[in-house]
């Protein structure tokens, strides 16, 4: 028995009956599927990440590291929703709320300060900002954590503009102290937003710092050297740590992303698949959808390597991977789990998924290919009303073992077929 995550060919006699329902509990077909003629053109490379910049190399220069950091696209969804960062979500909620609470404390103290805003208009504005900050605190503690990039960007803009507009109403000497709070929103940029948004935040923060330093000089509160020193200290403290931290964080997260990608096919690898299965299972269970695990293995692949060489064997693997992604990629996760073996985990309507599984052998095999190959597949369908759901995520391991067995059955019957059963 092979390890988890393997799939078989494509044959099927209709959607499997739910356990306990009328008709057979299992439905499968082992008749050969017809080959569908397909173009041999390989589709564009698929990747679980949009990061496609070249690697830095073993000992890059500092300038190259900075340029790499700045031009590398930011993958907000991966950083915020990755399995390894989910335990931090409640802590993130508390940290965000604490930052806003600190901003609110500054606004409140300014209202009581003799050097704070004077006049009905400025006082009313600070009170308005204070109310918004209170609403934001309650929202962060009670409502779902912001999970869209636009929501986090809105939070950043609210923090920067709100802080700047309040501290500019104070005397410059006190206002410059308040600019150190820009480091809080800078920290948020460091971990959740990209380099360009961080640079935009720092440009805005430093413009405010320079303005306050110039105002202190014009109002004779500081001499020119004092004002310059204060601006340099505030700007350095606000900018230095976020930039260095984000460069380091981006390099670490890039390595983590690459660890989930198969370098040959640019699909998910076994680790990436394992991290995605829990989400798919949760979606299927919550929406009462079918959950399908398909194990696909190229038939007699060793003979391909022996006859044509490993380079041509790799080309065959890439072609099969692209076709498999085209066939399944929009409704689930497709991964290469080793050698010539692939896994697809699908969620959706039972009959539709079974039709797709039925077509997998004909989709992947094409007799006009330079090196024609066939595949064997084994698929297990977990229908919405199956009692197997009660086992929780443990059912995935059971489904993997069952699909592995079915894939071997397809190979034993001659290959180029799918065996499909229900749990």
mmCIF file of C-alpha atoms in Angstrom:
data_model
loop_
_atom_site.group_PDB
_atom_site.id
_atom_site.type_symbol
_atom_site.label_atom_id
_atom_site.label_comp_id
_atom_site.label_asym_id
_atom_site.label_seq_id
_atom_site.Cartn_x
_atom_site.Cartn_y
_atom_site.Cartn_z
ATOM 1 C CA UNK A 1 0.000 0.000 0.000
ATOM 2 C CA UNK A 2 1.414 3.363 -0.971
ATOM 3 C CA UNK A 3 1.437 6.346 1.261
ATOM 4 C CA UNK A 4 -1.475 8.813 1.207
ATOM 5 C CA UNK A 5 -2.399 10.871 -1.842
ATOM 6 C CA UNK A 6 -2.662 8.933 -5.053
ATOM 7 C CA UNK A 7 -5.331 8.786 -7.799
ATOM 8 C CA UNK A 8 -6.726 6.562 -10.583
ATOM 9 C CA UNK A 9 -8.223 6.647 -14.068
ATOM 10 C CA UNK A 10 -11.610 7.630 -15.294
ATOM 11 C CA UNK A 11 -14.573 5.399 -15.600
ATOM 12 C CA UNK A 12 -17.904 5.653 -14.018
ATOM 13 C CA UNK A 13 -21.529 4.500 -14.306
ATOM 14 C CA UNK A 14 -23.308 7.451 -12.687
ATOM 15 C CA UNK A 15 -23.118 9.196 -9.309
ATOM 16 C CA UNK A 16 -22.554 6.871 -6.377
ATOM 17 C CA UNK A 17 -25.531 6.147 -4.196
ATOM 18 C CA UNK A 18 -25.444 7.544 -0.695
ATOM 19 C CA UNK A 19 -24.976 5.003 2.078
ATOM 20 C CA UNK A 20 -28.310 3.703 3.233
ATOM 21 C CA UNK A 21 -30.162 4.872 0.140
ATOM 22 C CA UNK A 22 -31.911 2.689 -2.397
ATOM 23 C CA UNK A 23 -29.671 1.113 -5.006
ATOM 24 C CA UNK A 24 -26.108 -0.097 -4.663
ATOM 25 C CA UNK A 25 -23.911 1.648 -2.162
ATOM 26 C CA UNK A 26 -20.957 1.631 -4.522
ATOM 27 C CA UNK A 27 -20.890 2.432 -8.186
ATOM 28 C CA UNK A 28 -17.839 2.015 -10.286
ATOM 29 C CA UNK A 29 -16.858 1.172 -13.796
ATOM 30 C CA UNK A 30 -13.792 -0.534 -15.099
ATOM 31 C CA UNK A 31 -14.502 -0.295 -18.830
ATOM 32 C CA UNK A 32 -11.938 1.535 -20.896
ATOM 33 C CA UNK A 33 -12.664 5.171 -21.539
ATOM 34 C CA UNK A 34 -12.416 6.515 -25.042
ATOM 35 C CA UNK A 35 -9.520 8.739 -25.924
ATOM 36 C CA UNK A 36 -10.586 12.299 -26.559
ATOM 37 C CA UNK A 37 -8.465 14.053 -29.119
ATOM 38 C CA UNK A 38 -6.726 17.032 -27.562
ATOM 39 C CA UNK A 39 -4.075 19.477 -28.616
ATOM 40 C CA UNK A 40 -0.604 18.546 -27.464
ATOM 41 C CA UNK A 41 0.117 22.180 -26.583
ATOM 42 C CA UNK A 42 1.142 22.524 -22.963
ATOM 43 C CA UNK A 43 -0.852 25.174 -21.126
ATOM 44 C CA UNK A 44 0.844 27.974 -19.225
ATOM 45 C CA UNK A 45 2.587 26.908 -16.047
ATOM 46 C CA UNK A 46 0.381 26.795 -12.990
ATOM 47 C CA UNK A 47 1.614 27.810 -9.575
ATOM 48 C CA UNK A 48 0.086 28.139 -6.126
ATOM 49 C CA UNK A 49 1.757 31.510 -5.865
ATOM 50 C CA UNK A 50 2.077 34.467 -8.199
ATOM 51 C CA UNK A 51 5.704 34.847 -7.127
ATOM 52 C CA UNK A 52 7.780 34.094 -10.223
ATOM 53 C CA UNK A 53 10.857 36.277 -9.725
ATOM 54 C CA UNK A 54 14.237 34.550 -10.087
ATOM 55 C CA UNK A 55 15.987 33.365 -6.910
ATOM 56 C CA UNK A 56 18.551 35.575 -5.212
ATOM 57 C CA UNK A 57 21.409 33.095 -5.255
ATOM 58 C CA UNK A 58 23.740 32.054 -2.428
ATOM 59 C CA UNK A 59 25.416 35.414 -1.614
ATOM 60 C CA UNK A 60 23.511 38.330 -3.140
ATOM 61 C CA UNK A 61 24.568 41.920 -2.618
ATOM 62 C CA UNK A 62 22.585 44.200 -0.321
ATOM 63 C CA UNK A 63 21.355 46.200 -3.326
ATOM 64 C CA UNK A 64 20.115 43.047 -5.024
ATOM 65 C CA UNK A 65 18.283 41.943 -1.875
ATOM 66 C CA UNK A 66 16.530 45.310 -1.605
ATOM 67 C CA UNK A 67 15.587 45.287 -5.295
ATOM 68 C CA UNK A 68 14.304 41.718 -4.996
ATOM 69 C CA UNK A 69 12.188 42.736 -2.003
ATOM 70 C CA UNK A 70 10.717 45.733 -3.806
ATOM 71 C CA UNK A 71 9.823 44.058 -7.123
ATOM 72 C CA UNK A 72 8.543 40.753 -5.743
ATOM 73 C CA UNK A 73 4.721 40.655 -5.901
ATOM 74 C CA UNK A 74 3.056 40.344 -2.515
ATOM 75 C CA UNK A 75 0.787 37.355 -1.927
ATOM 76 C CA UNK A 76 -1.626 38.668 0.701
ATOM 77 C CA UNK A 77 -3.852 35.605 0.603
ATOM 78 C CA UNK A 78 -0.970 33.237 1.290
ATOM 79 C CA UNK A 79 0.435 35.313 4.170
ATOM 80 C CA UNK A 80 -2.876 35.944 5.884
ATOM 81 C CA UNK A 81 -4.658 32.648 5.309
ATOM 82 C CA UNK A 82 -1.818 30.129 5.379
ATOM 83 C CA UNK A 83 -2.228 27.318 7.855
ATOM 84 C CA UNK A 84 0.889 28.307 9.791
ATOM 85 C CA UNK A 85 -0.405 31.862 10.447
ATOM 86 C CA UNK A 86 -3.936 30.919 11.515
ATOM 87 C CA UNK A 87 -3.026 30.416 15.189
ATOM 88 C CA UNK A 88 -2.019 34.096 15.167
ATOM 89 C CA UNK A 89 -5.417 35.379 14.054
ATOM 90 C CA UNK A 90 -6.801 35.975 17.539
ATOM 91 C CA UNK A 91 -3.550 37.607 18.591
ATOM 92 C CA UNK A 92 -3.681 39.779 15.459
ATOM 93 C CA UNK A 93 -7.167 40.861 16.450
ATOM 94 C CA UNK A 94 -5.939 41.934 19.892
ATOM 95 C CA UNK A 95 -2.867 43.692 18.456
ATOM 96 C CA UNK A 96 -4.916 45.647 15.906
ATOM 97 C CA UNK A 97 -7.428 46.659 18.554
ATOM 98 C CA UNK A 98 -4.617 47.675 20.936
ATOM 99 C CA UNK A 99 -3.053 49.875 18.260
ATOM 100 C CA UNK A 100 -6.328 51.687 17.698
ATOM 101 C CA UNK A 101 -6.797 51.990 21.464
ATOM 102 C CA UNK A 102 -3.399 53.672 21.715
ATOM 103 C CA UNK A 103 -4.366 56.097 18.957
ATOM 104 C CA UNK A 104 -7.626 56.783 20.802
ATOM 105 C CA UNK A 105 -5.722 57.432 24.047
ATOM 106 C CA UNK A 106 -3.592 60.029 22.257
ATOM 107 C CA UNK A 107 -6.725 61.710 20.875
ATOM 108 C CA UNK A 108 -8.342 61.758 24.302
ATOM 109 C CA UNK A 109 -5.251 63.161 26.034
ATOM 110 C CA UNK A 110 -4.945 65.882 23.411
ATOM 111 C CA UNK A 111 -8.437 67.078 24.229
ATOM 112 C CA UNK A 112 -7.367 67.649 27.825
ATOM 113 C CA UNK A 113 -3.986 69.167 27.016
ATOM 114 C CA UNK A 114 -3.563 72.965 27.280
ATOM 115 C CA UNK A 115 -1.459 72.739 24.111
ATOM 116 C CA UNK A 116 -4.056 70.642 22.304
ATOM 117 C CA UNK A 117 -6.600 71.738 19.735
ATOM 118 C CA UNK A 118 -8.533 74.924 20.447
ATOM 119 C CA UNK A 119 -11.658 76.226 18.844
ATOM 120 C CA UNK A 120 -14.940 74.477 18.138
ATOM 121 C CA UNK A 121 -13.872 73.066 14.759
ATOM 122 C CA UNK A 122 -10.603 71.346 15.764
ATOM 123 C CA UNK A 123 -12.086 70.024 19.010
ATOM 124 C CA UNK A 124 -15.103 68.617 17.170
ATOM 125 C CA UNK A 125 -12.816 66.972 14.633
ATOM 126 C CA UNK A 126 -10.738 65.241 17.318
ATOM 127 C CA UNK A 127 -13.932 64.039 18.994
ATOM 128 C CA UNK A 128 -15.125 62.684 15.631
ATOM 129 C CA UNK A 129 -11.852 60.794 15.150
ATOM 130 C CA UNK A 130 -12.088 59.495 18.726
ATOM 131 C CA UNK A 131 -15.570 58.130 18.030
ATOM 132 C CA UNK A 132 -14.370 56.412 14.855
ATOM 133 C CA UNK A 133 -11.489 54.892 16.796
ATOM 134 C CA UNK A 134 -13.891 53.561 19.409
ATOM 135 C CA UNK A 135 -16.058 52.007 16.693
ATOM 136 C CA UNK A 136 -12.973 50.437 15.116
ATOM 137 C CA UNK A 137 -11.934 48.888 18.447
ATOM 138 C CA UNK A 138 -15.364 47.314 18.949
ATOM 139 C CA UNK A 139 -15.413 46.098 15.335
ATOM 140 C CA UNK A 140 -12.006 44.452 15.646
ATOM 141 C CA UNK A 141 -12.939 42.689 18.881
ATOM 142 C CA UNK A 142 -16.460 41.579 17.931
ATOM 143 C CA UNK A 143 -16.729 41.269 14.162
ATOM 144 C CA UNK A 144 -14.833 38.785 11.966
ATOM 145 C CA UNK A 145 -11.178 39.588 11.473
ATOM 146 C CA UNK A 146 -10.570 41.528 8.223
ATOM 147 C CA UNK A 147 -9.435 38.946 5.695
ATOM 148 C CA UNK A 148 -9.385 40.955 2.482
ATOM 149 C CA UNK A 149 -6.431 43.022 1.409
ATOM 150 C CA UNK A 150 -8.702 46.013 0.766
ATOM 151 C CA UNK A 151 -9.903 45.883 4.388
ATOM 152 C CA UNK A 152 -6.358 45.889 5.749
ATOM 153 C CA UNK A 153 -5.385 48.732 3.404
ATOM 154 C CA UNK A 154 -8.413 50.704 4.616
ATOM 155 C CA UNK A 155 -7.272 50.114 8.182
ATOM 156 C CA UNK A 156 -3.808 51.400 7.252
ATOM 157 C CA UNK A 157 -5.206 54.561 5.641
ATOM 158 C CA UNK A 158 -7.498 55.174 8.606
ATOM 159 C CA UNK A 159 -4.597 54.812 11.016
ATOM 160 C CA UNK A 160 -2.194 57.036 9.077
ATOM 161 C CA UNK A 161 -4.616 59.806 8.159
ATOM 162 C CA UNK A 162 -6.329 59.785 11.537
ATOM 163 C CA UNK A 163 -3.045 59.960 13.444
ATOM 164 C CA UNK A 164 -1.554 62.654 11.229
ATOM 165 C CA UNK A 165 -4.640 64.858 11.309
ATOM 166 C CA UNK A 166 -4.795 64.712 15.111
ATOM 167 C CA UNK A 167 -1.120 65.282 15.961
ATOM 168 C CA UNK A 168 -0.898 68.182 13.506
ATOM 169 C CA UNK A 169 -3.418 69.992 15.703
ATOM 170 C CA UNK A 170 -0.962 69.881 18.627
ATOM 171 C CA UNK A 171 2.135 72.007 19.087
ATOM 172 C CA UNK A 172 5.045 70.725 16.933
ATOM 173 C CA UNK A 173 7.159 69.566 19.871
ATOM 174 C CA UNK A 174 4.368 67.284 21.127
ATOM 175 C CA UNK A 175 3.281 66.337 17.616
ATOM 176 C CA UNK A 176 6.730 65.006 16.765
ATOM 177 C CA UNK A 177 6.524 62.598 19.687
ATOM 178 C CA UNK A 178 3.185 61.392 18.314
ATOM 179 C CA UNK A 179 4.781 60.507 14.974
ATOM 180 C CA UNK A 180 6.446 57.524 16.625
ATOM 181 C CA UNK A 181 3.001 55.892 16.492
ATOM 182 C CA UNK A 182 3.464 55.586 12.739
ATOM 183 C CA UNK A 183 5.674 52.618 13.553
ATOM 184 C CA UNK A 184 2.546 50.693 14.610
ATOM 185 C CA UNK A 185 0.918 50.949 11.194
ATOM 186 C CA UNK A 186 4.352 50.324 9.713
ATOM 187 C CA UNK A 187 4.484 47.027 11.575
ATOM 188 C CA UNK A 188 1.123 46.061 10.093
ATOM 189 C CA UNK A 189 2.521 46.800 6.627
ATOM 190 C CA UNK A 190 5.590 44.724 7.431
ATOM 191 C CA UNK A 191 3.698 41.499 7.966
ATOM 192 C CA UNK A 192 0.494 41.793 5.920
ATOM 193 C CA UNK A 193 1.064 44.206 3.050
ATOM 194 C CA UNK A 194 3.621 44.483 0.280
ATOM 195 C CA UNK A 195 6.746 46.560 -0.185
ATOM 196 C CA UNK A 196 5.070 49.270 -2.253
ATOM 197 C CA UNK A 197 2.377 49.929 0.339
ATOM 198 C CA UNK A 198 5.016 49.996 3.063
ATOM 199 C CA UNK A 199 7.045 52.552 1.080
ATOM 200 C CA UNK A 200 3.890 54.651 0.497
ATOM 201 C CA UNK A 201 3.182 54.572 4.249
ATOM 202 C CA UNK A 202 6.752 55.587 5.091
ATOM 203 C CA UNK A 203 6.759 58.420 2.551
ATOM 204 C CA UNK A 204 3.554 59.783 4.079
ATOM 205 C CA UNK A 205 4.859 59.402 7.643
ATOM 206 C CA UNK A 206 8.164 61.117 6.839
ATOM 207 C CA UNK A 207 6.424 63.985 5.064
ATOM 208 C CA UNK A 208 4.431 64.573 8.250
ATOM 209 C CA UNK A 209 7.636 64.376 10.310
ATOM 210 C CA UNK A 210 9.434 66.886 8.061
ATOM 211 C CA UNK A 211 6.446 69.236 8.174
ATOM 212 C CA UNK A 212 6.356 69.136 11.979
ATOM 213 C CA UNK A 213 10.125 69.723 12.206
ATOM 214 C CA UNK A 214 9.856 72.682 9.837
ATOM 215 C CA UNK A 215 6.930 74.084 11.836
ATOM 216 C CA UNK A 216 8.939 73.817 15.056
ATOM 217 C CA UNK A 217 11.785 75.753 13.421
ATOM 218 C CA UNK A 218 9.492 78.437 11.946
ATOM 219 C CA UNK A 219 7.774 78.928 15.308
ATOM 220 C CA UNK A 220 11.181 79.321 17.009
ATOM 221 C CA UNK A 221 10.585 76.266 19.165
ATOM 222 C CA UNK A 222 13.826 74.672 17.921
ATOM 223 C CA UNK A 223 16.946 75.895 16.231
ATOM 224 C CA UNK A 224 17.833 74.522 12.788
ATOM 225 C CA UNK A 225 20.158 71.836 14.104
ATOM 226 C CA UNK A 226 17.707 70.737 16.788
ATOM 227 C CA UNK A 227 14.898 70.522 14.240
ATOM 228 C CA UNK A 228 17.072 68.550 11.806
ATOM 229 C CA UNK A 229 18.202 66.138 14.520
ATOM 230 C CA UNK A 230 14.618 65.589 15.696
ATOM 231 C CA UNK A 231 13.446 64.885 12.137
ATOM 232 C CA UNK A 232 16.284 62.406 11.550
ATOM 233 C CA UNK A 233 15.633 60.572 14.815
ATOM 234 C CA UNK A 234 11.865 60.362 14.265
ATOM 235 C CA UNK A 235 12.237 59.389 10.609
ATOM 236 C CA UNK A 236 14.867 56.747 11.312
ATOM 237 C CA UNK A 237 12.893 55.212 14.170
ATOM 238 C CA UNK A 238 9.717 55.154 12.081
ATOM 239 C CA UNK A 239 11.281 53.781 8.881
ATOM 240 C CA UNK A 240 14.306 51.629 9.684
ATOM 241 C CA UNK A 241 12.801 48.744 11.614
ATOM 242 C CA UNK A 242 9.755 48.167 9.331
ATOM 243 C CA UNK A 243 11.887 48.063 6.177
ATOM 244 C CA UNK A 244 14.468 45.651 7.579
ATOM 245 C CA UNK A 245 11.802 43.468 9.185
ATOM 246 C CA UNK A 246 9.773 43.237 5.981
ATOM 247 C CA UNK A 247 12.818 42.348 3.877
ATOM 248 C CA UNK A 248 13.654 39.535 6.287
ATOM 249 C CA UNK A 249 10.014 38.417 6.541
ATOM 250 C CA UNK A 250 9.565 38.418 2.759
ATOM 251 C CA UNK A 251 12.600 36.189 2.253
ATOM 252 C CA UNK A 252 11.425 33.727 4.902
ATOM 253 C CA UNK A 253 7.857 33.620 3.560
ATOM 254 C CA UNK A 254 9.141 33.179 0.001
ATOM 255 C CA UNK A 255 11.067 30.096 1.095
ATOM 256 C CA UNK A 256 7.943 28.820 2.841
ATOM 257 C CA UNK A 257 5.870 29.316 -0.308
ATOM 258 C CA UNK A 258 8.399 27.493 -2.447
ATOM 259 C CA UNK A 259 8.413 24.581 0.000
ATOM 260 C CA UNK A 260 4.798 23.871 -1.040
ATOM 261 C CA UNK A 261 5.486 23.883 -4.795
ATOM 262 C CA UNK A 262 6.715 21.018 -6.934
ATOM 263 C CA UNK A 263 9.670 22.506 -8.833
ATOM 264 C CA UNK A 264 9.022 20.568 -12.052
ATOM 265 C CA UNK A 265 5.290 21.100 -12.585
ATOM 266 C CA UNK A 266 4.791 24.241 -10.431
ATOM 267 C CA UNK A 267 1.814 22.485 -8.859
ATOM 268 C CA UNK A 268 1.351 21.971 -5.168
ATOM 269 C CA UNK A 269 3.475 19.210 -3.733
ATOM 270 C CA UNK A 270 2.493 16.810 -0.959
ATOM 271 C CA UNK A 271 3.019 19.417 1.741
ATOM 272 C CA UNK A 272 0.996 22.020 -0.135
ATOM 273 C CA UNK A 273 -1.794 19.507 -0.656
ATOM 274 C CA UNK A 274 -1.891 18.602 3.025
ATOM 275 C CA UNK A 275 -2.208 22.282 3.941
ATOM 276 C CA UNK A 276 -5.092 22.745 1.481
ATOM 277 C CA UNK A 277 -7.133 19.641 2.273
ATOM 278 C CA UNK A 278 -8.411 20.920 5.614
ATOM 279 C CA UNK A 279 -9.875 24.009 3.937
ATOM 280 C CA UNK A 280 -11.534 21.961 1.207
ATOM 281 C CA UNK A 281 -12.976 19.537 3.725
ATOM 282 C CA UNK A 282 -14.356 22.421 5.792
ATOM 283 C CA UNK A 283 -15.962 23.999 2.717
ATOM 284 C CA UNK A 284 -17.518 20.706 1.622
ATOM 285 C CA UNK A 285 -18.844 19.955 5.103
ATOM 286 C CA UNK A 286 -20.201 23.476 5.629
ATOM 287 C CA UNK A 287 -21.907 23.670 2.224
ATOM 288 C CA UNK A 288 -23.044 20.017 2.252
ATOM 289 C CA UNK A 289 -21.171 19.391 -0.996
ATOM 290 C CA UNK A 290 -19.544 16.239 -2.256
ATOM 291 C CA UNK A 291 -15.877 15.701 -1.442
ATOM 292 C CA UNK A 292 -13.877 13.703 -3.996
ATOM 293 C CA UNK A 293 -10.306 12.448 -3.728
ATOM 294 C CA UNK A 294 -8.735 11.262 -6.987
ATOM 295 C CA UNK A 295 -5.385 9.483 -7.278
ATOM 296 C CA UNK A 296 -3.794 9.482 -10.743
ATOM 297 C CA UNK A 297 -0.746 7.481 -11.830
ATOM 298 C CA UNK A 298 0.868 7.372 -15.286
ATOM 299 C CA UNK A 299 0.820 3.815 -16.617
ATOM 300 C CA UNK A 300 4.140 2.048 -17.239
ATOM 301 C CA UNK A 301 6.072 5.262 -16.743
ATOM 302 C CA UNK A 302 9.340 3.455 -16.006
ATOM 303 C CA UNK A 303 9.411 2.237 -19.592
ATOM 304 C CA UNK A 304 9.137 5.860 -20.774
ATOM 305 C CA UNK A 305 12.255 6.811 -18.814
ATOM 306 C CA UNK A 306 14.087 3.674 -19.929
ATOM 307 C CA UNK A 307 13.305 4.216 -23.613
ATOM 308 C CA UNK A 308 13.356 8.000 -24.020
ATOM 309 C CA UNK A 309 15.456 9.220 -21.087
ATOM 310 C CA UNK A 310 14.608 11.202 -17.992
ATOM 311 C CA UNK A 311 14.386 14.584 -19.760
ATOM 312 C CA UNK A 312 11.600 13.290 -22.002
ATOM 313 C CA UNK A 313 10.042 11.607 -18.994
ATOM 314 C CA UNK A 314 9.952 14.955 -17.216
ATOM 315 C CA UNK A 315 8.308 16.505 -20.296
ATOM 316 C CA UNK A 316 5.592 13.845 -20.134
ATOM 317 C CA UNK A 317 5.008 14.575 -16.439
ATOM 318 C CA UNK A 318 4.671 18.305 -17.144
ATOM 319 C CA UNK A 319 2.215 17.682 -20.000
ATOM 320 C CA UNK A 320 0.062 15.393 -17.859
ATOM 321 C CA UNK A 321 0.210 17.901 -14.978
ATOM 322 C CA UNK A 322 -0.985 20.765 -17.181
ATOM 323 C CA UNK A 323 -3.843 18.718 -18.595
ATOM 324 C CA UNK A 324 -4.823 17.532 -15.136
ATOM 325 C CA UNK A 325 -4.846 21.104 -13.860
ATOM 326 C CA UNK A 326 -6.975 22.215 -16.814
ATOM 327 C CA UNK A 327 -9.411 19.412 -16.058
ATOM 328 C CA UNK A 328 -9.717 19.811 -12.274
ATOM 329 C CA UNK A 329 -7.989 23.021 -11.206
ATOM 330 C CA UNK A 330 -11.039 25.298 -11.105
ATOM 331 C CA UNK A 331 -12.998 23.185 -8.617
ATOM 332 C CA UNK A 332 -10.342 21.953 -6.244
ATOM 333 C CA UNK A 333 -6.664 21.407 -5.631
ATOM 334 C CA UNK A 334 -4.327 19.411 -7.851
ATOM 335 C CA UNK A 335 -0.904 18.273 -6.651
ATOM 336 C CA UNK A 336 2.017 16.166 -7.739
ATOM 337 C CA UNK A 337 2.783 13.936 -4.784
ATOM 338 C CA UNK A 338 5.780 12.095 -6.183
ATOM 339 C CA UNK A 339 7.258 10.654 -9.368
ATOM 340 C CA UNK A 340 4.462 10.097 -11.878
ATOM 341 C CA UNK A 341 1.705 10.347 -9.244
ATOM 342 C CA UNK A 342 -0.874 13.109 -8.854
ATOM 343 C CA UNK A 343 -3.756 13.852 -6.517
ATOM 344 C CA UNK A 344 -6.859 15.957 -7.079
ATOM 345 C CA UNK A 345 -9.161 16.922 -4.212
ATOM 346 C CA UNK A 346 -12.473 18.314 -5.439
ATOM 347 C CA UNK A 347 -15.535 19.896 -3.841
ATOM 348 C CA UNK A 348 -18.896 20.464 -5.523
ATOM 349 C CA UNK A 349 -22.083 18.839 -6.754
ATOM 350 C CA UNK A 350 -21.890 15.058 -6.766
ATOM 351 C CA UNK A 351 -22.978 14.315 -10.315
ATOM 352 C CA UNK A 352 -20.811 17.059 -11.809
ATOM 353 C CA UNK A 353 -17.715 15.852 -9.965
ATOM 354 C CA UNK A 354 -18.329 12.261 -10.985
ATOM 355 C CA UNK A 355 -18.605 13.331 -14.628
ATOM 356 C CA UNK A 356 -15.258 15.088 -14.380
ATOM 357 C CA UNK A 357 -13.649 12.068 -12.766
ATOM 358 C CA UNK A 358 -15.138 9.907 -15.505
ATOM 359 C CA UNK A 359 -13.352 11.994 -18.129
ATOM 360 C CA UNK A 360 -9.915 12.104 -16.567
ATOM 361 C CA UNK A 361 -8.359 9.191 -18.507
ATOM 362 C CA UNK A 362 -9.535 10.453 -21.871
ATOM 363 C CA UNK A 363 -8.450 13.979 -21.009
ATOM 364 C CA UNK A 364 -4.908 13.087 -20.024
ATOM 365 C CA UNK A 365 -4.220 10.499 -22.743
ATOM 366 C CA UNK A 366 -3.726 11.513 -26.364
ATOM 367 C CA UNK A 367 -2.537 9.020 -28.959
ATOM 368 C CA UNK A 368 -1.041 11.790 -31.102
ATOM 369 C CA UNK A 369 1.406 12.890 -28.397
ATOM 370 C CA UNK A 370 5.107 12.435 -29.244
ATOM 371 C CA UNK A 371 5.265 10.003 -26.317
ATOM 372 C CA UNK A 372 1.708 8.740 -25.793
ATOM 373 C CA UNK A 373 0.894 7.587 -22.290
ATOM 374 C CA UNK A 374 -2.209 6.548 -20.406
ATOM 375 C CA UNK A 375 -3.165 6.921 -16.762
ATOM 376 C CA UNK A 376 -4.930 4.852 -14.151
ATOM 377 C CA UNK A 377 -7.053 6.573 -11.557
ATOM 378 C CA UNK A 378 -8.851 5.655 -8.377
ATOM 379 C CA UNK A 379 -11.495 7.992 -6.942
ATOM 380 C CA UNK A 380 -13.479 8.028 -3.728
ATOM 381 C CA UNK A 381 -16.618 10.155 -3.428
ATOM 382 C CA UNK A 382 -17.875 11.332 -0.060
ATOM 383 C CA UNK A 383 -21.500 12.255 -0.739
ATOM 384 C CA UNK A 384 -23.150 14.973 1.404
ATOM 385 C CA UNK A 385 -25.322 12.583 3.442
ATOM 386 C CA UNK A 386 -22.642 9.963 4.010
ATOM 387 C CA UNK A 387 -22.134 8.750 7.556
ATOM 388 C CA UNK A 388 -18.383 8.974 6.943
ATOM 389 C CA UNK A 389 -18.499 12.722 7.650
ATOM 390 C CA UNK A 390 -18.882 11.858 11.328
ATOM 391 C CA UNK A 391 -15.230 10.752 11.397
ATOM 392 C CA UNK A 392 -14.114 14.335 10.781
ATOM 393 C CA UNK A 393 -10.835 14.911 8.977
ATOM 394 C CA UNK A 394 -9.844 11.300 9.654
ATOM 395 C CA UNK A 395 -12.088 10.394 6.737
ATOM 396 C CA UNK A 396 -9.494 11.942 4.405
ATOM 397 C CA UNK A 397 -6.919 9.332 5.385
ATOM 398 C CA UNK A 398 -9.472 6.574 4.889
ATOM 399 C CA UNK A 399 -10.418 8.013 1.493
ATOM 400 C CA UNK A 400 -6.755 8.185 0.485
ATOM 401 C CA UNK A 401 -6.173 4.525 1.312
ATOM 402 C CA UNK A 402 -9.346 3.530 -0.518
ATOM 403 C CA UNK A 403 -8.453 5.556 -3.603
ATOM 404 C CA UNK A 404 -4.961 4.073 -3.587
ATOM 405 C CA UNK A 405 -6.446 0.576 -3.584
ATOM 406 C CA UNK A 406 -8.823 1.487 -6.413
ATOM 407 C CA UNK A 407 -5.974 2.884 -8.472
ATOM 408 C CA UNK A 408 -4.103 -0.418 -8.137
ATOM 409 C CA UNK A 409 -7.261 -2.200 -9.204
ATOM 410 C CA UNK A 410 -7.388 -0.033 -12.336
ATOM 411 C CA UNK A 411 -3.758 -0.868 -13.126
ATOM 412 C CA UNK A 412 -4.345 -4.578 -12.545
ATOM 413 C CA UNK A 413 -7.178 -4.442 -15.079
ATOM 414 C CA UNK A 414 -4.822 -3.113 -17.735
ATOM 415 C CA UNK A 415 -4.610 0.599 -16.930
ATOM 416 C CA UNK A 416 -6.097 3.529 -18.835
ATOM 417 C CA UNK A 417 -9.201 3.487 -16.700
ATOM 418 C CA UNK A 418 -10.805 4.890 -13.560
ATOM 419 C CA UNK A 419 -12.364 3.029 -10.675
ATOM 420 C CA UNK A 420 -14.826 5.108 -8.668
ATOM 421 C CA UNK A 421 -16.519 4.240 -5.400
ATOM 422 C CA UNK A 422 -18.512 6.014 -2.698
ATOM 423 C CA UNK A 423 -17.826 6.115 1.032
#
